XYZ file of C-alpha atoms in Angstrom:
749
model
C 0.000 0.000 0.000
C 2.875 2.379 0.760
C 4.263 1.844 -2.750
C 0.838 2.503 -4.264
C 0.404 5.749 -2.292
C 3.896 6.820 -3.291
C 3.082 6.187 -6.927
C -0.072 8.281 -6.693
C 1.903 11.092 -5.106
C 4.365 10.899 -7.976
C 1.495 11.132 -10.416
C -0.034 14.168 -8.730
C 3.324 15.886 -8.494
C 4.315 15.217 -12.088
C 2.953 18.528 -13.357
C 5.221 20.534 -11.059
C 8.256 18.255 -10.824
C 11.020 18.367 -13.371
C 10.779 15.602 -15.938
C 14.185 14.236 -14.926
C 12.955 13.311 -11.423
C 10.161 11.058 -12.723
C 10.376 7.430 -13.849
C 10.017 7.292 -17.609
C 6.658 5.509 -17.409
C 5.222 8.440 -15.451
C 6.837 11.187 -17.516
C 4.182 12.655 -19.768
C 6.818 14.445 -21.836
C 8.143 11.109 -23.084
C 6.657 9.228 -26.072
C 3.987 6.753 -25.021
C 5.798 3.781 -26.520
C 8.877 4.612 -24.450
C 6.741 4.853 -21.321
C 5.153 1.488 -22.151
C 8.533 -0.228 -22.433
C 9.729 1.313 -19.178
C 6.616 0.176 -17.311
C 6.853 -3.289 -18.862
C 10.428 -3.723 -17.592
C 9.317 -2.844 -14.058
C 6.460 -5.363 -13.930
C 6.746 -8.781 -12.325
C 5.441 -11.953 -13.947
C 2.501 -11.974 -11.539
C 1.641 -8.364 -12.426
C 1.796 -9.129 -16.129
C -0.471 -12.142 -15.782
C -2.898 -10.168 -13.617
C -3.544 -7.379 -16.139
C -4.566 -9.745 -18.953
C -7.612 -11.242 -17.231
C -10.558 -10.042 -15.176
C -10.650 -9.571 -11.430
C -14.429 -9.033 -11.266
C -17.409 -9.228 -13.570
C -16.489 -5.978 -15.332
C -12.987 -4.953 -14.219
C -9.408 -6.047 -14.656
C -6.567 -4.967 -12.354
C -4.120 -2.255 -13.128
C -0.658 -2.301 -11.586
C -1.138 -0.902 -8.115
C 2.549 -0.948 -7.210
C 3.280 1.310 -10.171
C 0.204 3.484 -9.836
C -1.864 2.134 -12.749
C -5.552 2.171 -11.723
C -7.929 -0.725 -12.365
C -9.607 -0.860 -15.771
C -13.409 -0.710 -15.604
C -15.564 -1.756 -18.529
C -19.316 -1.586 -18.918
C -21.933 -2.713 -21.345
C -23.273 -0.456 -24.011
C -23.751 0.436 -26.690
C -26.987 2.384 -26.048
C -26.225 3.636 -22.554
C -24.080 2.861 -19.521
C -25.360 -0.311 -17.871
C -26.119 -0.209 -14.121
C -23.396 -1.630 -11.893
C -23.521 -5.201 -10.682
C -21.907 -6.735 -7.617
C -18.210 -7.568 -7.795
C -18.625 -11.272 -8.468
C -22.330 -11.626 -9.274
C -24.699 -10.532 -12.011
C -27.047 -9.128 -9.362
C -27.537 -5.362 -9.423
C -25.372 -3.520 -6.906
C -28.367 -1.467 -5.791
C -26.689 1.886 -6.281
C -28.678 5.088 -6.585
C -26.240 6.999 -8.809
C -26.018 4.625 -11.781
C -29.084 5.617 -13.769
C -28.430 6.840 -17.282
C -29.849 8.318 -20.461
C -30.871 5.584 -22.892
C -29.896 6.513 -26.412
C -31.678 4.946 -29.381
C -30.626 1.452 -30.401
C -28.032 1.369 -33.162
C -30.554 0.322 -35.810
C -32.184 3.698 -35.223
C -28.838 5.494 -35.393
C -28.094 3.782 -38.705
C -31.551 4.779 -39.948
C -30.626 8.460 -39.572
C -28.032 8.024 -42.336
C -26.324 10.938 -40.588
C -22.678 10.461 -39.524
C -22.781 13.741 -37.593
C -25.351 12.219 -35.260
C -23.122 9.171 -34.836
C -20.390 11.497 -33.568
C -22.846 13.200 -31.207
C -23.989 9.778 -29.986
C -20.436 8.708 -29.176
C -19.577 11.955 -27.428
C -22.718 11.892 -25.293
C -22.238 8.253 -24.314
C -18.596 8.960 -23.508
C -19.541 11.737 -21.115
C -21.956 9.442 -19.276
C -19.277 6.738 -19.085
C -16.725 9.228 -17.743
C -19.042 10.264 -14.933
C -19.431 6.600 -14.004
C -15.627 6.058 -14.128
C -15.804 3.591 -16.999
C -12.771 3.353 -19.257
C -14.087 0.913 -21.875
C -17.601 0.867 -23.303
C -18.511 -2.489 -24.819
C -19.786 -1.249 -28.154
C -20.684 -0.282 -30.799
C -21.905 -3.429 -32.528
C -21.485 -3.703 -36.293
C -22.383 -7.294 -37.122
C -24.288 -7.512 -40.376
C -28.055 -8.071 -40.445
C -27.990 -11.417 -42.325
C -31.438 -12.677 -41.310
C -34.385 -10.799 -39.778
C -34.620 -13.531 -37.150
C -31.353 -12.386 -35.555
C -32.119 -11.703 -31.904
C -29.465 -9.032 -31.573
C -30.002 -7.177 -34.836
C -31.390 -4.198 -32.921
C -27.900 -3.572 -31.508
C -26.300 -3.396 -34.954
C -26.232 -1.009 -37.911
C -28.105 -2.887 -40.597
C -27.300 -5.027 -43.612
C -24.994 -2.857 -45.676
C -21.230 -2.754 -45.028
C -20.785 0.754 -46.436
C -23.565 2.314 -44.362
C -22.321 0.582 -41.200
C -18.751 1.688 -41.967
C -19.707 5.347 -42.357
C -21.748 5.338 -39.134
C -19.323 3.447 -36.891
C -16.271 5.643 -37.512
C -17.668 8.893 -36.033
C -19.283 6.944 -33.168
C -15.867 5.528 -32.209
C -14.147 8.881 -32.661
C -16.760 10.693 -30.583
C -16.593 8.186 -27.739
C -12.795 8.110 -27.641
C -12.558 11.917 -27.795
C -13.760 11.722 -24.194
C -10.955 9.361 -23.167
C -13.221 6.303 -23.131
C -12.300 3.332 -25.304
C -14.740 1.914 -27.808
C -14.798 -1.881 -27.867
C -16.187 -2.681 -31.307
C -18.106 -5.950 -31.311
C -18.626 -8.820 -32.032
C -15.633 -9.606 -34.247
C -16.677 -11.339 -36.450
C -19.512 -13.264 -38.171
C -21.614 -13.222 -34.997
C -24.919 -13.204 -36.887
C -26.818 -15.788 -34.806
C -27.811 -15.780 -31.151
C -29.201 -19.300 -30.892
C -26.290 -21.667 -30.122
C -23.894 -18.761 -30.582
C -21.103 -20.638 -28.758
C -21.329 -23.607 -31.122
C -21.823 -22.077 -34.587
C -18.871 -22.564 -36.950
C -19.318 -20.202 -39.878
C -18.325 -21.528 -43.289
C -17.935 -18.608 -45.664
C -16.035 -17.563 -48.768
C -13.139 -15.158 -48.380
C -14.919 -12.772 -50.703
C -18.108 -12.620 -48.628
C -16.039 -12.269 -45.457
C -14.102 -9.275 -46.762
C -16.844 -7.584 -48.787
C -19.788 -7.944 -46.402
C -18.843 -8.899 -42.861
C -15.479 -7.185 -42.219
C -15.689 -3.657 -43.735
C -17.351 -2.010 -40.723
C -14.785 -3.531 -38.360
C -11.981 -2.490 -40.700
C -13.279 1.088 -40.827
C -13.598 1.228 -37.035
C -9.974 0.114 -36.686
C -8.228 1.852 -39.570
C -10.263 5.069 -39.727
C -11.854 5.302 -36.295
C -8.652 4.083 -34.569
C -10.640 1.984 -32.106
C -8.689 1.236 -28.939
C -10.252 -2.178 -28.341
C -12.266 -4.826 -30.108
C -14.328 -7.728 -28.756
C -13.958 -11.245 -30.077
C -17.173 -13.086 -30.911
C -18.569 -16.279 -29.372
C -18.862 -18.226 -32.604
C -16.216 -20.128 -34.541
C -14.596 -19.507 -37.911
C -12.386 -22.138 -39.526
C -13.072 -24.309 -36.465
C -11.460 -21.841 -34.058
C -13.372 -19.730 -31.571
C -13.179 -16.109 -32.619
C -11.820 -14.909 -29.279
C -8.609 -16.746 -30.161
C -8.752 -17.091 -33.921
C -5.460 -16.959 -35.774
C -6.903 -15.796 -39.093
C -9.191 -13.082 -37.759
C -7.030 -11.750 -34.931
C -3.408 -12.280 -35.883
C -3.490 -12.112 -39.665
C -6.345 -9.762 -40.531
C -6.741 -7.543 -37.466
C -3.204 -7.160 -36.159
C -1.128 -7.792 -39.277
C -3.189 -6.498 -42.201
C -5.020 -3.712 -40.385
C -2.155 -2.870 -37.995
C -4.496 -2.763 -34.987
C -2.541 -1.527 -31.957
C -5.312 -1.879 -29.386
C -6.578 -4.632 -27.112
C -8.560 -7.713 -28.141
C -11.056 -8.433 -25.361
C -12.904 -11.720 -25.129
C -16.661 -11.726 -25.041
C -17.720 -12.854 -21.579
C -16.987 -16.575 -21.497
C -15.672 -16.575 -25.063
C -12.236 -17.997 -24.234
C -11.878 -21.794 -24.368
C -8.218 -22.765 -24.548
C -5.036 -21.450 -22.930
C -2.566 -22.225 -25.702
C -4.850 -20.852 -28.430
C -5.452 -17.737 -26.341
C -1.686 -17.278 -25.948
C -0.848 -17.685 -29.622
C -3.951 -16.511 -31.488
C -4.340 -12.881 -30.552
C -6.437 -12.629 -27.372
C -5.151 -9.913 -25.025
C -7.678 -9.598 -22.205
C -9.952 -12.380 -20.952
C -13.321 -11.680 -19.351
C -16.201 -13.760 -18.091
C -14.781 -17.273 -18.180
C -16.664 -19.894 -16.133
C -19.952 -18.130 -16.705
C -22.353 -18.301 -19.628
C -23.239 -14.656 -19.129
C -26.421 -15.487 -17.261
C -25.545 -17.841 -14.391
C -22.479 -18.343 -12.266
C -20.076 -21.204 -12.929
C -17.674 -20.614 -10.050
C -17.236 -17.980 -7.376
C -14.110 -15.808 -7.622
C -12.755 -18.040 -10.357
C -10.437 -15.402 -11.807
C -7.160 -17.173 -11.041
C -8.446 -20.222 -12.900
C -9.016 -18.317 -16.130
C -7.218 -19.594 -19.219
C -4.926 -16.547 -19.201
C -4.280 -16.712 -15.448
C -2.564 -19.452 -13.428
C -2.639 -21.885 -16.359
C -0.654 -19.436 -18.481
C 1.813 -18.660 -15.696
C 2.383 -22.367 -15.142
C 3.234 -22.908 -18.816
C 5.794 -20.102 -18.659
C 7.396 -21.482 -15.500
C 7.542 -24.939 -17.079
C 9.392 -23.461 -20.048
C 6.713 -24.320 -22.588
C 6.271 -20.624 -23.424
C 8.578 -17.649 -23.111
C 7.257 -14.243 -22.058
C 7.349 -13.003 -25.662
C 3.603 -13.380 -26.261
C 2.776 -12.225 -22.736
C 4.827 -9.052 -23.115
C 3.041 -8.208 -26.355
C -0.335 -8.581 -24.648
C 0.806 -6.418 -21.732
C 2.141 -3.755 -24.116
C -1.310 -3.481 -25.607
C -2.917 -3.247 -22.156
C -0.455 -0.561 -21.067
C -1.202 1.365 -24.254
C -4.894 1.183 -23.361
C -4.104 2.364 -19.820
C -2.272 5.415 -21.160
C -5.202 6.189 -23.441
C -7.798 5.871 -20.672
C -7.022 5.387 -16.973
C -3.662 7.212 -17.142
C -4.899 9.989 -19.406
C -4.818 13.114 -17.276
C -6.251 15.270 -20.074
C -9.685 13.660 -20.052
C -12.645 16.053 -19.916
C -15.252 15.927 -17.178
C -18.185 13.576 -17.454
C -21.872 14.358 -17.159
C -24.742 12.113 -16.148
C -28.297 12.556 -17.425
C -27.599 16.083 -18.617
C -30.004 18.132 -20.692
C -27.623 17.910 -23.635
C -27.712 14.098 -23.503
C -31.498 14.016 -23.520
C -31.452 16.487 -26.415
C -29.041 14.227 -28.299
C -31.156 11.139 -27.618
C -34.285 12.955 -28.831
C -32.668 14.293 -32.001
C -31.249 10.889 -32.962
C -34.611 9.239 -32.293
C -36.514 11.803 -34.359
C -34.139 11.545 -37.324
C -34.109 7.751 -37.138
C -37.886 7.190 -37.186
C -38.861 6.020 -40.661
C -42.120 6.930 -42.372
C -42.726 3.730 -44.308
C -46.194 4.400 -45.653
C -48.559 7.381 -45.754
C -51.544 6.921 -48.039
C -54.100 9.567 -48.905
C -57.384 9.226 -47.010
C -60.578 11.239 -46.878
C -60.774 13.755 -44.033
C -64.131 15.478 -44.099
C -64.323 16.893 -47.592
C -60.549 16.777 -48.111
C -58.299 14.029 -49.330
C -54.838 14.106 -47.851
C -52.203 11.804 -46.325
C -53.231 10.421 -42.953
C -50.043 11.732 -41.354
C -49.270 14.085 -39.794
C -52.190 14.191 -37.384
C -53.379 17.760 -36.800
C -53.795 18.201 -33.016
C -56.173 21.110 -33.530
C -58.502 19.135 -35.807
C -58.484 15.785 -34.040
C -61.001 15.283 -31.258
C -60.626 11.608 -30.370
C -57.479 9.485 -30.579
C -57.341 5.852 -29.612
C -53.945 4.347 -28.785
C -53.839 0.545 -28.952
C -51.062 -1.880 -28.098
C -48.926 -3.099 -25.246
C -45.825 -1.460 -26.689
C -47.404 1.907 -25.972
C -47.054 1.259 -22.226
C -44.026 -1.043 -22.029
C -40.538 0.154 -21.117
C -38.154 -0.914 -23.858
C -34.966 0.162 -22.092
C -35.362 -2.801 -19.730
C -34.497 -6.289 -20.985
C -32.981 -7.652 -24.151
C -29.727 -8.898 -22.639
C -26.536 -7.010 -21.886
C -27.880 -3.761 -23.358
C -30.576 -3.512 -20.669
C -30.392 -0.222 -18.790
C -31.556 1.544 -15.657
C -32.792 4.869 -16.948
C -33.476 8.060 -15.102
C -36.608 8.359 -17.198
C -38.294 6.810 -20.211
C -41.187 8.604 -21.842
C -43.541 5.881 -23.027
C -45.411 6.280 -26.336
C -48.832 6.613 -24.685
C -47.573 9.332 -22.349
C -45.853 11.181 -25.163
C -48.989 11.110 -27.305
C -51.180 12.302 -24.429
C -48.798 15.177 -23.707
C -48.567 16.327 -27.327
C -52.266 15.896 -28.148
C -53.395 17.371 -24.846
C -56.394 19.117 -26.402
C -57.718 15.864 -27.812
C -59.415 13.045 -25.990
C -56.778 10.287 -25.917
C -58.005 6.835 -24.899
C -56.107 3.561 -24.583
C -56.915 -0.081 -25.242
C -54.408 -2.840 -24.480
C -55.274 -4.872 -27.585
C -52.992 -7.758 -26.696
C -50.970 -9.050 -23.764
C -47.422 -10.109 -24.466
C -44.829 -9.590 -21.785
C -45.939 -9.060 -18.198
C -42.479 -9.386 -16.615
C -42.118 -6.677 -13.997
C -38.319 -6.544 -13.740
C -35.132 -7.569 -15.520
C -31.723 -7.964 -13.911
C -32.865 -6.013 -10.877
C -34.466 -3.105 -12.772
C -38.236 -2.782 -12.474
C -40.530 -1.528 -15.225
C -42.461 1.682 -14.853
C -46.009 0.367 -14.578
C -47.767 -2.920 -14.039
C -48.275 -4.962 -17.192
C -50.482 -7.633 -15.636
C -53.747 -8.199 -17.484
C -55.738 -11.420 -17.179
C -58.378 -10.671 -19.819
C -58.853 -13.086 -22.696
C -57.711 -12.363 -26.243
C -61.335 -11.999 -27.292
C -62.061 -9.455 -24.557
C -58.990 -7.406 -25.444
C -59.886 -7.325 -29.133
C -63.506 -6.504 -28.376
C -62.509 -3.527 -26.223
C -60.164 -2.169 -28.904
C -62.766 -2.541 -31.649
C -65.499 -0.872 -29.632
C -63.312 2.122 -28.766
C -62.008 2.383 -32.329
C -65.518 2.947 -33.690
C -65.704 6.461 -32.264
C -62.067 7.498 -32.754
C -60.980 10.016 -35.369
C -57.719 8.095 -35.694
C -56.292 4.912 -34.195
C -52.581 4.690 -33.355
C -51.553 1.070 -32.949
C -48.184 0.765 -31.175
C -47.038 -2.807 -31.641
C -44.195 -4.882 -33.021
C -41.655 -6.855 -31.047
C -40.241 -6.408 -27.574
C -37.101 -7.493 -25.749
C -38.405 -10.816 -24.477
C -36.725 -14.122 -25.284
C -37.072 -15.183 -28.919
C -37.782 -11.637 -30.037
C -35.269 -8.782 -30.068
C -33.112 -10.231 -27.347
C -29.601 -11.486 -26.703
C -29.206 -15.245 -26.381
C -31.986 -16.339 -28.712
C -33.087 -15.748 -32.271
C -36.709 -15.252 -33.279
C -38.716 -18.382 -33.962
C -41.028 -16.740 -36.466
C -41.133 -13.804 -38.861
C -44.708 -13.060 -37.809
C -45.726 -10.452 -35.268
C -46.236 -12.101 -31.874
C -49.210 -12.109 -29.493
C -51.945 -12.241 -32.156
C -51.363 -8.606 -33.142
C -52.452 -9.338 -36.704
C -55.911 -10.327 -35.455
C -56.240 -7.107 -33.472
C -55.247 -4.930 -36.420
C -57.528 -6.768 -38.858
C -60.455 -6.349 -36.459
C -59.813 -2.627 -35.947
C -59.488 -1.677 -39.630
C -62.884 -3.256 -40.300
C -64.538 -0.613 -38.128
C -62.033 2.238 -38.532
C -59.657 2.302 -41.508
C -57.923 5.455 -40.229
C -55.183 3.470 -38.517
C -51.526 4.410 -38.043
C -49.308 1.451 -37.266
C -46.194 2.297 -35.214
C -43.809 -0.640 -35.221
C -41.400 -0.941 -32.301
C -38.568 -3.340 -33.117
C -35.064 -3.768 -34.432
C -36.231 -6.199 -37.105
C -38.729 -6.480 -39.904
C -41.814 -8.699 -39.741
C -44.534 -10.093 -41.967
C -47.359 -7.545 -42.375
C -50.282 -9.356 -44.044
C -52.694 -6.453 -43.437
C -50.447 -3.708 -44.796
C -52.618 -2.856 -47.810
C -55.532 -2.083 -45.469
C -53.524 0.256 -43.201
C -52.869 3.722 -44.663
C -49.885 4.818 -42.544
C -46.917 3.156 -40.884
C -43.936 4.365 -38.867
C -40.882 2.325 -37.882
C -40.282 3.413 -34.304
C -37.299 1.212 -33.287
C -36.189 0.993 -29.644
C -35.449 4.660 -29.194
C -34.619 5.038 -25.534
C -35.405 7.657 -22.938
C -37.190 10.072 -25.266
C -39.242 7.418 -27.077
C -42.705 8.835 -26.431
C -41.792 12.422 -27.205
C -39.994 11.450 -30.419
C -42.879 9.355 -31.725
C -45.485 11.982 -30.811
C -43.481 14.785 -32.448
C -43.409 12.857 -35.742
C -47.095 11.889 -35.536
C -48.054 15.520 -34.979
C -45.772 16.853 -37.702
C -43.585 18.881 -35.348
C -40.755 16.874 -36.862
C -40.690 15.899 -40.507
C -39.508 12.270 -40.643
C -36.287 11.693 -42.561
C -35.153 8.205 -41.522
C -34.256 5.554 -44.089
C -34.301 1.799 -43.562
C -30.822 0.347 -42.931
C -32.063 -3.087 -44.001
C -34.397 -4.715 -46.495
C -37.861 -5.349 -45.070
C -38.774 -8.706 -46.578
C -42.350 -9.699 -47.333
C -41.480 -13.211 -46.153
C -38.418 -15.209 -45.174
C -38.086 -16.748 -48.641
C -36.984 -13.312 -49.870
C -33.883 -13.545 -47.641
C -30.932 -15.456 -49.073
C -30.012 -17.226 -45.837
C -33.522 -18.695 -45.651
C -34.156 -19.193 -49.350
C -31.052 -21.399 -49.544
C -31.954 -23.186 -46.292
C -28.545 -22.455 -44.755
C -29.845 -20.912 -41.537
C -29.420 -22.019 -38.763
C -26.928 -24.646 -39.944
C -26.387 -28.347 -39.324
C -25.163 -30.101 -36.185
C -22.126 -32.319 -36.517
C -22.378 -35.949 -35.431
C -20.906 -35.208 -32.003
C -23.572 -32.501 -31.514
C -20.961 -30.074 -30.230
C -20.634 -27.780 -33.246
C -23.065 -26.432 -35.844
C -21.659 -25.792 -39.295
C -23.485 -22.882 -40.894
C -22.523 -22.249 -44.485
C -23.204 -18.786 -45.826
C -24.179 -20.082 -49.271
C -25.678 -16.757 -50.279
C -22.149 -15.319 -50.112
C -22.076 -11.622 -50.928
C -25.814 -11.574 -51.650
C -27.141 -10.169 -48.404
C -30.201 -7.924 -48.172
C -30.916 -5.842 -51.265
C -28.084 -7.559 -53.105
C -30.120 -10.802 -52.883
C -33.534 -9.309 -53.742
C -31.957 -7.537 -56.731
C -30.401 -10.782 -57.925
C -33.660 -12.709 -57.528
C -35.758 -9.831 -58.893
C -38.210 -9.978 -55.992
C -40.014 -7.016 -54.481
C -39.703 -6.714 -50.705
C -42.264 -5.001 -48.520
C -39.911 -2.034 -48.142
C -36.565 -1.645 -49.874
C -33.239 -0.873 -48.281
C -32.873 2.897 -47.981
C -36.634 3.487 -48.161
C -38.169 6.294 -46.142
C -40.847 8.898 -46.880
C -41.336 12.510 -45.811
C -44.154 14.963 -45.178
C -42.750 17.054 -48.016
C -41.554 16.081 -51.494
C -38.172 16.265 -53.178
C -36.921 16.325 -56.735
C -33.498 15.066 -57.755
C -32.299 16.068 -61.205
C -29.356 17.034 -63.347
C -26.937 14.254 -62.520
C -23.513 15.121 -63.882
C -19.943 14.018 -63.276
C -16.662 15.897 -63.347
C -15.201 13.325 -65.755
C -16.195 10.388 -67.911
C -13.047 8.369 -67.415
C -11.395 7.491 -64.122
C -7.836 6.395 -63.456
C -6.836 4.149 -60.579
C -5.312 7.013 -58.574
C -8.103 9.488 -59.164
C -11.622 10.217 -57.939
C -14.833 10.879 -59.785
C -17.450 13.244 -58.378
C -21.166 13.130 -59.130
C -23.418 16.124 -58.545
C -27.215 16.338 -58.456
C -29.570 19.190 -57.742
C -31.982 18.457 -54.880
C -35.089 20.602 -54.498
C -37.708 20.590 -51.762
C -40.843 20.774 -53.900
C -43.292 20.566 -50.991
C -44.564 22.989 -48.382
C -42.635 21.747 -45.320
C -38.996 21.897 -44.345
C -37.404 18.484 -44.461
C -34.387 16.321 -45.177
C -33.630 13.890 -47.970
C -30.779 11.405 -48.252
C -29.154 11.186 -51.658
C -27.869 7.655 -52.230
C -25.237 6.616 -54.771
C -24.992 3.007 -55.930
C -22.420 1.594 -58.330
C -23.040 -1.109 -60.915
C -20.194 -2.960 -62.628
C -21.430 -3.591 -66.167
C -18.962 -6.383 -66.971
C -16.716 -8.274 -64.582
C -14.686 -11.462 -64.428
C -16.572 -12.478 -61.281
C -20.212 -12.468 -60.288
C -21.073 -9.058 -58.836
C -24.233 -7.568 -57.317
C -26.466 -5.549 -59.606
C -25.617 -2.510 -57.508
C -23.924 -1.595 -54.237
C -24.205 1.485 -52.018
C -20.973 3.486 -52.179
C -21.850 7.021 -51.019
C -24.683 9.022 -49.460
C -25.398 12.451 -48.043
C -28.289 13.877 -46.089
C -29.420 17.357 -47.077
C -31.811 19.675 -45.173
C -33.970 22.026 -47.246
C -36.650 24.634 -46.691
C -39.744 24.616 -48.946
C -38.694 25.640 -52.439
C -34.988 25.525 -51.595
C -32.511 23.793 -53.906
C -28.987 22.628 -53.256
C -26.320 20.780 -55.163
C -25.117 17.569 -53.548
C -21.769 16.132 -54.614
C -20.726 12.551 -53.922
C -17.199 11.389 -54.707
C -15.763 7.907 -55.062
C -12.429 6.355 -55.985
C -11.418 2.968 -57.300
C -12.139 1.403 -53.875
C -15.844 1.824 -54.633
C -15.363 -0.138 -57.844
C -13.367 -2.980 -56.328
C -14.153 -6.532 -55.312
C -12.138 -8.907 -53.155
C -10.163 -11.171 -55.453
C -9.836 -14.589 -53.856
C -7.020 -15.708 -56.143
C -4.688 -12.911 -55.040
C -6.277 -12.202 -51.617
C -6.391 -8.522 -52.553
C -8.933 -5.920 -53.580
C -9.197 -5.553 -57.339
C -10.804 -2.960 -59.613
C -11.118 -4.150 -63.198
C -11.000 -1.623 -66.046
C -14.215 -1.196 -67.945
C -17.639 0.412 -67.836
C -19.428 1.263 -64.601
C -22.738 2.962 -63.930
C -23.560 5.368 -61.123
C -27.175 5.165 -59.946
C -28.498 8.021 -57.817
C -31.780 8.343 -55.966
C -33.538 8.196 -52.611
C -33.768 4.431 -51.983
C -32.337 1.252 -53.442
C -35.534 0.872 -55.499
C -35.886 4.583 -56.359
C -32.811 5.423 -58.400
C -34.018 7.976 -60.920
C -30.684 9.098 -62.383
C -27.766 7.235 -63.907
C -24.374 8.048 -65.394
C -21.985 5.713 -67.207
C -18.219 6.105 -66.876
C -15.041 4.195 -67.603
C -12.284 3.005 -65.294
C -9.044 2.966 -67.270
């Protein structure tokens, strides 16, 4: 203890002491790499072993003798998770660990606005700083391969380019506050069911073109300080100690200088962990939900077992020292960073950020013209001054969505529920509520209780009857339904069992539209679903899981205070047969004879999402990039600054965007590239650039999107390199993957 106190005194005195009196590792005037080597030389074998594995559920030890504080991690990526006890998953019962819940990352991706991703990261970083967290376990960028994926709501959609552009500013914003991003789950973690046993069989091309680009961008552009290995296997090795993914691709090809952290319980073998790139082990001996052993930290794979192998001479300290170097580098970036700003918890600015992201991420999917009195006009927005009676139907209008769903569950300071937000905004109207269906009546999750009782013992028939009767006299019905964060829905640990809406919601909606066709369907989810009644319902919003400001955000869009501008970050299939993973019957894979591993072959390869529906020429319910507005836009005059492109050059495309309606709004210009002739099979088109533009009524603006040869390249499996073949390409520009009104042909020389 005396040595530790002395070290802290040295730290506090470093600003006033001459640099020559300080050990190199404490001298902030010295290069970080020099300080790392000095600290490494001073550490004992026991201290080195200690820093590469956990000491509690969410912390690993620093080096107390040398004055390095403990490293505290916490779950994200949508808010800072409440603290648990040292060695248990039970809530610690603190009163100062509430947080702001930011929208789930599907909603962030739906904004198509990288500036909001930066704001998201900065705001989350400030909350983490206040809670003394040095590593936030997020963001997640696994690709939306199937709409049954239980954890899709935590990710950024199906397209590698969109996810890449959104993850970089998130990471940069978070780390600007001195808090490390831990980008997860690297890689191919696209299933939740049997996630520890799935061995992904995939082509190199699909791996590099679809599933790795967002991780690569986070590392090479965002400069992420840590990355989390995934539970699943690739090439028969668990991804937390996978030679190909961690050593070759991440650390060699991408020159990652940060820390590879295991997912909790994702490490399975000491020698593989030593040799195959794992740096920091967490969660071993638990499955993430129940305890395997109390205070088992010394029995981790990278603990006593590793030390014993070194003492027996089976390993030198070469690999250990490299792991410790990476940990020390992380310490200097976080716990030892004396230039960190101050943190804030539940500040007004964080609620403002959460609200803005939610409002921009809500997607207007449908808005048909209906008869209102003598007028015919779109059903949305709802005019508060002209609407006397509103009926809100659906359990999701009264259910907290910040609670549950797995590791992203939060303890919020407040969550405005949709019903409350609608009542507050339409306070001059008579707003009634009917439950409609009963789904999840759980009153707490992981020690956090929900805001109001969800118990309801009425029969399905009684619930439907009540909703129908009340709907008869309503000017408009707002049905708030979709999925929730229960098991086998949008939830960690399990995938969905069906593409249908749960809890007989279809029956409720069908019954209501028979008596009142003026129905707005607000879907709360991170996934698509089958919507058999869609042609009978004039208006639909995708409301996501949007956090603390959920009710206010939804109400502001319904009332027209905010003009919706979100765009879908995934293809909304009409049925599962429209999804390549299901059409080819490759999901969820096949058990081996020993029933220990599932081989899941990604036979659809690069054809994920709109790439597959384009190839099969099928029309989904809603296309990737789709999203409507309360105003209208015109895109015209596509031109390029050249007709021929060399390998070292860029080509820029410009269009004129005009707001032709009577409301201010935002449109996202999307640029897709089509390779007209290639030596390999290529998608019909691929997203390669986008920009969101905000316009007043009647205002026009030129939008320029630039690309280089990277946007024209594919991953060549014969050379294991990216390749752009000379020839003709076509630029397609529009407002959704199925609304590309302008095209321009050009040549790559």
